[in-house]
């Protein structure tokens, strides 16, 4: 049975980005609002990886924080549907594991911290040893401090900690982008392996499309706070339809043909403080028409199981 455990509905989050009040009064500057996330809807299915990609500042981390319940939406909602009526448990794994591990705690203590209070000391110790081995470390590492590990090992510890919490959903925000390429591959393989063995569910954030292609079951492409295309990852990689997805996927290194000429993106990304009217992608879009400059395209379903927000792409599916 396919169980949806997270359902985002028309999710929005605005931030006040105004200058301090006194400065605004003196310079008569208006209040400024950043629309970090706007009208975002998606479902995350148990046991799968839902990935979100997009350029820096497009709202990926804000969506993650809203799903984690660390932040409150200004519009819409996130339904968090735990197993058998239980509340959904989430755990975050960040890019920089140094920030999420207390440098003064031995790693055993950090891993044990999210364990249920009902567990006694012996059970905790046994579980910590088991988790260290699960993530490819050794039980003796329990007594070491974070600085005694490499970046990749520290990320394994952060993953062990997330497993200790018995989370229903792991929120992985650029979990490997600070690591060397070979270490990155090891950690990604570990995450895949754990997902298969333990049936884990991931919300995976990255701007690295090669990484996303390896990890994702479903993929959402975000541009300036909105989803522009969403669907089964393989389908999007095979037949990207949105002009932005096409440009983005074109920047994935092509192993077979590294010298292929690529069109550089014509202009810079607009400021989220001053979004263009209509489709926010229109200034960069080769297909933009007058309609695109005036009307925001809705995210609509297509016959091939994907969703797209684009006036220029028709629903005829090319296979
Ligand atoms: N607490 C905040 N206050 C004001 N603006 C914010 C806040 N958090 C995020 N923003 C703004 O919201 C937008 C989205 O930010 P977010 O961190 O979600 O992007 P991101 O896609 O995760 O980027 P990156 O790839 O760089 O991590 C940005 O314009 C950012 O400046
Ligand atoms: Mg981010």
Short mmCIF file of N, CA and C in Angstrom, two decimals, residues 114-263:
data_model
loop_
_atom_site.label_atom_id
_atom_site.label_comp_id
_atom_site.label_asym_id
_atom_site.label_seq_id
_atom_site.Cartn_x
_atom_site.Cartn_y
_atom_site.Cartn_z
N UNK A 114 18.40 11.46 21.16
CA UNK A 114 16.99 11.43 20.75
C UNK A 114 16.27 10.11 21.04
N UNK A 115 16.94 9.16 21.72
CA UNK A 115 16.28 7.86 21.97
C UNK A 115 15.15 8.02 22.99
N UNK A 116 14.14 7.14 22.92
CA UNK A 116 13.01 7.26 23.85
C UNK A 116 13.48 7.18 25.30
N UNK A 117 12.84 7.97 26.17
CA UNK A 117 13.22 8.01 27.59
C UNK A 117 13.00 6.66 28.26
N UNK A 118 12.12 5.84 27.67
CA UNK A 118 11.82 4.55 28.29
C UNK A 118 13.00 3.58 28.22
N UNK A 119 14.00 3.87 27.39
CA UNK A 119 15.13 2.94 27.27
C UNK A 119 16.11 3.13 28.42
N UNK A 120 16.56 2.03 29.02
CA UNK A 120 17.54 2.17 30.11
C UNK A 120 18.96 2.28 29.53
N UNK A 121 19.94 2.51 30.41
CA UNK A 121 21.30 2.80 29.97
C UNK A 121 21.90 1.66 29.14
N UNK A 122 21.67 0.42 29.58
CA UNK A 122 22.25 -0.72 28.86
C UNK A 122 21.65 -0.84 27.46
N UNK A 123 20.34 -0.65 27.38
CA UNK A 123 19.67 -0.75 26.08
C UNK A 123 20.15 0.37 25.15
N UNK A 124 20.34 1.56 25.71
CA UNK A 124 20.84 2.68 24.91
C UNK A 124 22.23 2.38 24.36
N UNK A 125 23.08 1.88 25.24
CA UNK A 125 24.46 1.60 24.84
C UNK A 125 24.48 0.57 23.72
N UNK A 126 23.67 -0.47 23.89
CA UNK A 126 23.62 -1.52 22.86
C UNK A 126 23.13 -0.95 21.54
N UNK A 127 22.13 -0.10 21.64
CA UNK A 127 21.55 0.48 20.41
C UNK A 127 22.54 1.43 19.73
N UNK A 128 23.27 2.21 20.52
CA UNK A 128 24.27 3.12 19.94
C UNK A 128 25.34 2.32 19.20
N UNK A 129 25.82 1.23 19.82
CA UNK A 129 26.84 0.40 19.16
C UNK A 129 26.31 -0.15 17.85
N UNK A 130 25.06 -0.61 17.90
CA UNK A 130 24.44 -1.18 16.70
C UNK A 130 24.32 -0.12 15.59
N UNK A 131 23.90 1.09 15.99
CA UNK A 131 23.72 2.15 14.99
C UNK A 131 25.05 2.57 14.38
N UNK A 132 26.10 2.63 15.20
CA UNK A 132 27.41 2.99 14.66
C UNK A 132 27.81 2.00 13.57
N UNK A 133 27.55 0.72 13.84
CA UNK A 133 27.90 -0.29 12.84
C UNK A 133 26.98 -0.18 11.62
N UNK A 134 25.72 0.13 11.85
CA UNK A 134 24.78 0.30 10.74
C UNK A 134 25.27 1.35 9.76
N UNK A 135 25.87 2.43 10.28
CA UNK A 135 26.31 3.51 9.38
C UNK A 135 27.77 3.36 8.96
N UNK A 136 28.36 2.18 9.23
CA UNK A 136 29.70 1.92 8.73
C UNK A 136 30.82 2.40 9.64
N UNK A 137 30.51 2.67 10.91
CA UNK A 137 31.57 3.00 11.88
C UNK A 137 31.72 1.81 12.82
N UNK A 138 32.56 1.96 13.84
CA UNK A 138 32.73 0.83 14.76
C UNK A 138 32.25 1.22 16.15
N UNK A 139 31.87 0.19 16.94
CA UNK A 139 31.29 0.43 18.26
C UNK A 139 32.23 1.23 19.15
N UNK A 140 33.55 1.05 18.96
CA UNK A 140 34.52 1.77 19.80
C UNK A 140 34.49 3.28 19.58
N UNK A 141 33.89 3.72 18.46
CA UNK A 141 33.81 5.16 18.18
C UNK A 141 32.91 5.90 19.16
N UNK A 142 32.15 5.16 19.92
CA UNK A 142 31.20 5.74 20.87
C UNK A 142 31.86 6.75 21.83
N UNK A 143 33.12 6.50 22.17
CA UNK A 143 33.80 7.33 23.18
C UNK A 143 34.57 8.50 22.58
N UNK A 144 34.54 8.64 21.25
CA UNK A 144 35.31 9.72 20.64
C UNK A 144 34.50 11.00 20.55
N UNK A 145 35.21 12.08 20.31
CA UNK A 145 34.57 13.39 20.13
C UNK A 145 34.46 13.72 18.64
N UNK A 146 33.50 14.58 18.25
CA UNK A 146 33.30 14.86 16.82
C UNK A 146 34.58 15.26 16.07
N UNK A 147 35.47 16.02 16.73
CA UNK A 147 36.65 16.50 15.98
C UNK A 147 37.61 15.36 15.61
N UNK A 148 37.41 14.19 16.21
CA UNK A 148 38.29 13.06 15.89
C UNK A 148 37.86 12.33 14.62
N UNK A 149 36.79 12.83 13.97
CA UNK A 149 36.30 12.17 12.76
C UNK A 149 36.47 13.06 11.54
N UNK A 150 36.47 12.43 10.37
CA UNK A 150 36.48 13.19 9.11
C UNK A 150 35.07 13.71 8.82
N UNK A 151 34.95 14.56 7.82
CA UNK A 151 33.65 15.10 7.45
C UNK A 151 32.63 14.02 7.11
N UNK A 152 33.07 13.03 6.32
CA UNK A 152 32.18 11.95 5.92
C UNK A 152 31.74 11.11 7.12
N UNK A 153 32.69 10.88 8.04
CA UNK A 153 32.34 10.10 9.24
C UNK A 153 31.37 10.87 10.13
N UNK A 154 31.59 12.18 10.20
CA UNK A 154 30.67 12.99 11.01
C UNK A 154 29.26 12.96 10.42
N UNK A 155 29.18 12.92 9.08
CA UNK A 155 27.85 12.84 8.48
C UNK A 155 27.23 11.47 8.77
N UNK A 156 28.04 10.43 8.85
CA UNK A 156 27.52 9.12 9.25
C UNK A 156 26.97 9.16 10.67
N UNK A 157 27.65 9.91 11.54
CA UNK A 157 27.19 10.03 12.93
C UNK A 157 25.84 10.77 12.96
N UNK A 158 25.74 11.82 12.14
CA UNK A 158 24.48 12.56 12.08
C UNK A 158 23.34 11.66 11.59
N UNK A 159 23.67 10.75 10.66
CA UNK A 159 22.66 9.81 10.16
C UNK A 159 22.29 8.81 11.27
N UNK A 160 23.30 8.33 12.02
CA UNK A 160 23.02 7.40 13.13
C UNK A 160 22.09 8.06 14.14
N UNK A 161 22.33 9.34 14.39
CA UNK A 161 21.50 10.08 15.34
C UNK A 161 20.06 10.19 14.84
N UNK A 162 19.93 10.41 13.53
CA UNK A 162 18.58 10.48 12.95
C UNK A 162 17.88 9.12 13.06
N UNK A 163 18.64 8.03 12.89
CA UNK A 163 18.05 6.69 13.01
C UNK A 163 17.66 6.41 14.46
N UNK A 164 18.47 6.93 15.39
CA UNK A 164 18.19 6.71 16.82
C UNK A 164 16.84 7.31 17.20
N UNK A 165 16.48 8.37 16.53
CA UNK A 165 15.22 9.05 16.83
C UNK A 165 14.01 8.27 16.28
N UNK A 166 14.30 7.22 15.52
CA UNK A 166 13.24 6.43 14.86
C UNK A 166 12.29 7.32 14.10
N UNK A 167 12.87 8.24 13.34
CA UNK A 167 12.05 9.19 12.60
C UNK A 167 11.33 8.50 11.45
N UNK A 168 10.11 8.96 11.15
CA UNK A 168 9.38 8.45 9.99
C UNK A 168 9.93 9.07 8.71
N UNK A 169 10.49 10.26 8.85
CA UNK A 169 10.95 11.00 7.68
C UNK A 169 12.27 11.68 8.00
N UNK A 170 13.28 11.44 7.16
CA UNK A 170 14.56 12.13 7.28
C UNK A 170 14.60 13.29 6.30
N UNK A 171 14.89 14.48 6.83
CA UNK A 171 14.98 15.66 5.98
C UNK A 171 16.45 15.92 5.75
N UNK A 172 16.89 15.69 4.53
CA UNK A 172 18.31 15.75 4.21
C UNK A 172 18.56 16.99 3.37
N UNK A 173 19.10 18.03 4.00
CA UNK A 173 19.29 19.32 3.31
C UNK A 173 20.75 19.43 2.88
N UNK A 174 21.02 19.16 1.63
CA UNK A 174 22.38 19.17 1.07
C UNK A 174 23.32 18.32 1.93
N UNK A 175 22.95 17.06 2.23
CA UNK A 175 23.71 16.30 3.23
C UNK A 175 25.13 15.97 2.81
N UNK A 176 25.42 16.03 1.51
CA UNK A 176 26.77 15.61 1.10
C UNK A 176 27.52 16.71 0.36
N UNK A 177 26.93 17.91 0.25
CA UNK A 177 27.59 18.90 -0.63
C UNK A 177 28.87 19.47 -0.04
N UNK A 178 29.12 19.25 1.26
CA UNK A 178 30.38 19.75 1.82
C UNK A 178 31.50 18.70 1.73
N UNK A 179 31.17 17.52 1.18
CA UNK A 179 32.14 16.41 1.22
C UNK A 179 32.87 16.26 -0.12
N UNK A 180 34.05 15.64 -0.05
CA UNK A 180 34.77 15.30 -1.27
C UNK A 180 33.93 14.33 -2.10
N UNK A 181 34.16 14.35 -3.41
CA UNK A 181 33.32 13.55 -4.30
C UNK A 181 33.28 12.07 -3.92
N UNK A 182 34.43 11.48 -3.60
CA UNK A 182 34.43 10.04 -3.30
C UNK A 182 33.71 9.75 -2.00
N UNK A 183 33.89 10.64 -1.02
CA UNK A 183 33.21 10.47 0.27
C UNK A 183 31.70 10.68 0.10
N UNK A 184 31.39 11.65 -0.74
CA UNK A 184 29.99 11.94 -1.06
C UNK A 184 29.31 10.67 -1.58
N UNK A 185 29.97 9.97 -2.49
CA UNK A 185 29.39 8.76 -3.07
C UNK A 185 29.17 7.70 -1.99
N UNK A 186 30.12 7.59 -1.05
CA UNK A 186 29.96 6.59 0.01
C UNK A 186 28.75 6.91 0.88
N UNK A 187 28.58 8.18 1.24
CA UNK A 187 27.46 8.55 2.10
C UNK A 187 26.13 8.37 1.37
N UNK A 188 26.12 8.71 0.06
CA UNK A 188 24.89 8.51 -0.71
C UNK A 188 24.54 7.03 -0.82
N UNK A 189 25.57 6.20 -1.01
CA UNK A 189 25.33 4.76 -1.05
C UNK A 189 24.78 4.25 0.28
N UNK A 190 25.34 4.78 1.35
CA UNK A 190 24.84 4.40 2.69
C UNK A 190 23.36 4.76 2.82
N UNK A 191 23.01 5.99 2.41
CA UNK A 191 21.61 6.43 2.52
C UNK A 191 20.68 5.53 1.71
N UNK A 192 21.12 5.17 0.51
CA UNK A 192 20.32 4.29 -0.35
C UNK A 192 20.13 2.92 0.28
N UNK A 193 21.25 2.42 0.79
CA UNK A 193 21.25 1.10 1.40
C UNK A 193 20.33 1.07 2.63
N UNK A 194 20.42 2.11 3.46
CA UNK A 194 19.57 2.19 4.65
C UNK A 194 18.10 2.28 4.26
N UNK A 195 17.85 3.02 3.18
CA UNK A 195 16.46 3.15 2.74
C UNK A 195 15.89 1.79 2.35
N UNK A 196 16.70 1.01 1.62
CA UNK A 196 16.23 -0.31 1.20
C UNK A 196 16.03 -1.24 2.38
N UNK A 197 16.99 -1.21 3.30
CA UNK A 197 16.93 -2.15 4.42
C UNK A 197 15.87 -1.78 5.45
N UNK A 198 15.70 -0.48 5.70
CA UNK A 198 14.83 -0.05 6.80
C UNK A 198 13.55 0.63 6.32
N UNK A 199 13.39 0.73 4.99
CA UNK A 199 12.17 1.36 4.47
C UNK A 199 12.04 2.83 4.81
N UNK A 200 13.16 3.54 4.86
CA UNK A 200 13.13 4.95 5.27
C UNK A 200 12.53 5.84 4.19
N UNK A 201 12.05 6.98 4.63
CA UNK A 201 11.52 7.99 3.72
C UNK A 201 12.39 9.23 3.80
N UNK A 202 12.76 9.77 2.64
CA UNK A 202 13.64 10.93 2.62
C UNK A 202 12.99 12.10 1.88
N UNK A 203 13.17 13.28 2.46
CA UNK A 203 12.98 14.52 1.70
C UNK A 203 14.39 15.02 1.45
N UNK A 204 14.80 15.05 0.20
CA UNK A 204 16.20 15.25 -0.13
C UNK A 204 16.38 16.55 -0.90
N UNK A 205 17.21 17.42 -0.36
CA UNK A 205 17.43 18.72 -0.99
C UNK A 205 18.83 18.78 -1.56
N UNK A 206 18.93 19.23 -2.79
CA UNK A 206 20.26 19.36 -3.37
C UNK A 206 20.21 20.30 -4.56
N UNK A 207 21.35 20.90 -4.88
CA UNK A 207 21.38 21.58 -6.16
C UNK A 207 22.26 20.80 -7.14
N UNK A 208 22.71 19.63 -6.70
CA UNK A 208 23.54 18.78 -7.57
C UNK A 208 22.66 17.74 -8.26
N UNK A 209 22.49 17.91 -9.57
CA UNK A 209 21.54 17.06 -10.27
C UNK A 209 22.02 15.63 -10.44
N UNK A 210 23.31 15.42 -10.47
CA UNK A 210 23.81 14.05 -10.57
C UNK A 210 23.45 13.30 -9.28
N UNK A 211 23.59 13.98 -8.16
CA UNK A 211 23.24 13.40 -6.86
C UNK A 211 21.74 13.11 -6.80
N UNK A 212 20.97 14.07 -7.27
CA UNK A 212 19.51 13.92 -7.24
C UNK A 212 19.07 12.75 -8.13
N UNK A 213 19.71 12.64 -9.27
CA UNK A 213 19.34 11.56 -10.19
C UNK A 213 19.57 10.19 -9.54
N UNK A 214 20.63 10.10 -8.75
CA UNK A 214 20.96 8.87 -8.07
C UNK A 214 19.95 8.57 -6.95
N UNK A 215 19.49 9.61 -6.26
CA UNK A 215 18.69 9.40 -5.05
C UNK A 215 17.18 9.40 -5.28
N UNK A 216 16.68 10.25 -6.20
CA UNK A 216 15.26 10.61 -6.17
C UNK A 216 14.34 9.58 -6.81
N UNK A 217 13.19 9.36 -6.19
CA UNK A 217 12.09 8.66 -6.83
C UNK A 217 11.18 9.68 -7.51
N UNK A 218 10.85 10.71 -6.74
CA UNK A 218 10.11 11.84 -7.32
C UNK A 218 10.95 13.09 -7.17
N UNK A 219 10.74 13.99 -8.12
CA UNK A 219 11.57 15.18 -8.18
C UNK A 219 10.71 16.42 -8.36
N UNK A 220 11.02 17.45 -7.58
CA UNK A 220 10.34 18.73 -7.76
C UNK A 220 11.39 19.77 -8.10
N UNK A 221 11.11 20.56 -9.14
CA UNK A 221 12.01 21.64 -9.54
C UNK A 221 11.41 22.94 -9.03
N UNK A 222 12.20 23.67 -8.26
CA UNK A 222 11.72 24.94 -7.68
C UNK A 222 12.40 26.10 -8.34
N UNK A 223 11.62 27.16 -8.58
CA UNK A 223 12.20 28.40 -9.11
C UNK A 223 11.55 29.57 -8.38
N UNK A 224 12.36 30.37 -7.71
CA UNK A 224 11.88 31.55 -6.97
C UNK A 224 10.63 31.26 -6.15
N UNK A 225 10.70 30.22 -5.34
CA UNK A 225 9.63 29.94 -4.38
C UNK A 225 8.49 29.08 -4.86
N UNK A 226 8.45 28.79 -6.17
CA UNK A 226 7.34 28.00 -6.69
C UNK A 226 7.84 26.71 -7.33
N UNK A 227 6.95 25.70 -7.36
CA UNK A 227 7.29 24.50 -8.11
C UNK A 227 6.98 24.77 -9.58
N UNK A 228 7.95 24.50 -10.46
CA UNK A 228 7.67 24.69 -11.88
C UNK A 228 7.40 23.35 -12.57
N UNK A 229 7.98 22.28 -12.02
CA UNK A 229 7.71 20.95 -12.59
C UNK A 229 7.92 19.92 -11.49
N UNK A 230 7.11 18.85 -11.54
CA UNK A 230 7.21 17.82 -10.50
C UNK A 230 6.76 16.50 -11.11
N UNK A 231 7.42 15.41 -10.71
CA UNK A 231 6.97 14.12 -11.22
C UNK A 231 7.97 13.02 -10.93
N UNK A 232 7.75 11.83 -11.49
CA UNK A 232 8.71 10.74 -11.31
C UNK A 232 10.08 11.18 -11.82
N UNK A 233 11.12 10.97 -11.01
CA UNK A 233 12.44 11.55 -11.33
C UNK A 233 12.94 11.09 -12.70
N UNK A 234 12.80 9.79 -12.98
CA UNK A 234 13.34 9.28 -14.24
C UNK A 234 12.65 9.95 -15.43
N UNK A 235 11.36 10.16 -15.29
CA UNK A 235 10.59 10.82 -16.36
C UNK A 235 11.11 12.24 -16.60
N UNK A 236 11.36 12.95 -15.50
CA UNK A 236 11.83 14.34 -15.65
C UNK A 236 13.22 14.39 -16.27
N UNK A 237 14.05 13.43 -15.91
CA UNK A 237 15.39 13.43 -16.51
C UNK A 237 15.34 13.03 -17.98
N UNK A 238 14.41 12.11 -18.31
CA UNK A 238 14.32 11.67 -19.71
C UNK A 238 13.65 12.70 -20.60
N UNK A 239 12.58 13.29 -20.07
CA UNK A 239 11.80 14.20 -20.91
C UNK A 239 11.44 15.47 -20.13
N UNK A 240 12.45 16.28 -19.78
CA UNK A 240 12.14 17.52 -19.08
C UNK A 240 11.29 18.40 -19.97
N UNK A 241 10.20 18.96 -19.44
CA UNK A 241 9.29 19.73 -20.29
C UNK A 241 9.37 21.23 -20.02
N UNK A 242 9.48 21.60 -18.76
CA UNK A 242 9.52 23.03 -18.44
C UNK A 242 10.84 23.63 -18.96
N UNK A 243 10.77 24.82 -19.57
CA UNK A 243 12.00 25.42 -20.10
C UNK A 243 13.09 25.58 -19.02
N UNK A 244 12.68 25.82 -17.78
CA UNK A 244 13.68 25.94 -16.71
C UNK A 244 14.31 24.57 -16.40
N UNK A 245 13.48 23.54 -16.32
CA UNK A 245 14.00 22.19 -16.07
C UNK A 245 14.98 21.82 -17.18
N UNK A 246 14.62 22.18 -18.40
CA UNK A 246 15.50 21.85 -19.54
C UNK A 246 16.85 22.56 -19.40
N UNK A 247 16.81 23.83 -19.02
CA UNK A 247 18.07 24.57 -18.85
C UNK A 247 18.88 23.99 -17.70
N UNK A 248 18.17 23.65 -16.62
CA UNK A 248 18.84 23.13 -15.43
C UNK A 248 19.49 21.77 -15.74
N UNK A 249 18.73 20.89 -16.39
CA UNK A 249 19.27 19.56 -16.67
C UNK A 249 20.39 19.63 -17.69
N UNK A 250 20.39 20.67 -18.48
CA UNK A 250 21.44 20.84 -19.46
C UNK A 250 22.79 21.15 -18.80
N UNK A 251 22.76 21.57 -17.55
CA UNK A 251 24.00 21.88 -16.86
C UNK A 251 24.56 20.66 -16.13
N UNK A 252 23.83 19.53 -16.14
CA UNK A 252 24.36 18.30 -15.54
C UNK A 252 25.52 17.84 -16.41
N UNK A 253 26.67 17.57 -15.81
CA UNK A 253 27.79 17.12 -16.63
C UNK A 253 27.38 15.89 -17.44
N UNK A 254 27.65 15.95 -18.72
CA UNK A 254 27.29 14.84 -19.59
C UNK A 254 28.52 13.95 -19.73
N UNK A 255 28.47 12.80 -19.09
CA UNK A 255 29.63 11.92 -19.06
C UNK A 255 29.99 11.43 -20.45
N UNK A 256 28.94 11.14 -21.25
CA UNK A 256 29.17 10.58 -22.57
C UNK A 256 29.75 11.60 -23.54
N UNK A 257 29.43 12.86 -23.32
CA UNK A 257 29.79 13.86 -24.31
C UNK A 257 30.19 15.17 -23.62
N UNK A 258 31.35 15.16 -22.94
CA UNK A 258 31.69 16.30 -22.09
C UNK A 258 31.90 17.61 -22.84
N UNK A 259 32.16 17.54 -24.13
CA UNK A 259 32.46 18.76 -24.87
C UNK A 259 31.24 19.43 -25.48
N UNK A 260 30.07 18.79 -25.27
CA UNK A 260 28.87 19.32 -25.89
C UNK A 260 28.67 20.80 -25.51
N UNK A 261 28.32 21.57 -26.51
CA UNK A 261 28.10 23.00 -26.27
C UNK A 261 26.81 23.23 -25.51
N UNK A 262 26.88 24.05 -24.51
CA UNK A 262 25.65 24.35 -23.78
C UNK A 262 25.37 25.83 -23.81
N UNK A 263 24.08 26.14 -23.92
CA UNK A 263 23.66 27.54 -23.87
C UNK A 263 23.82 28.03 -22.44
#
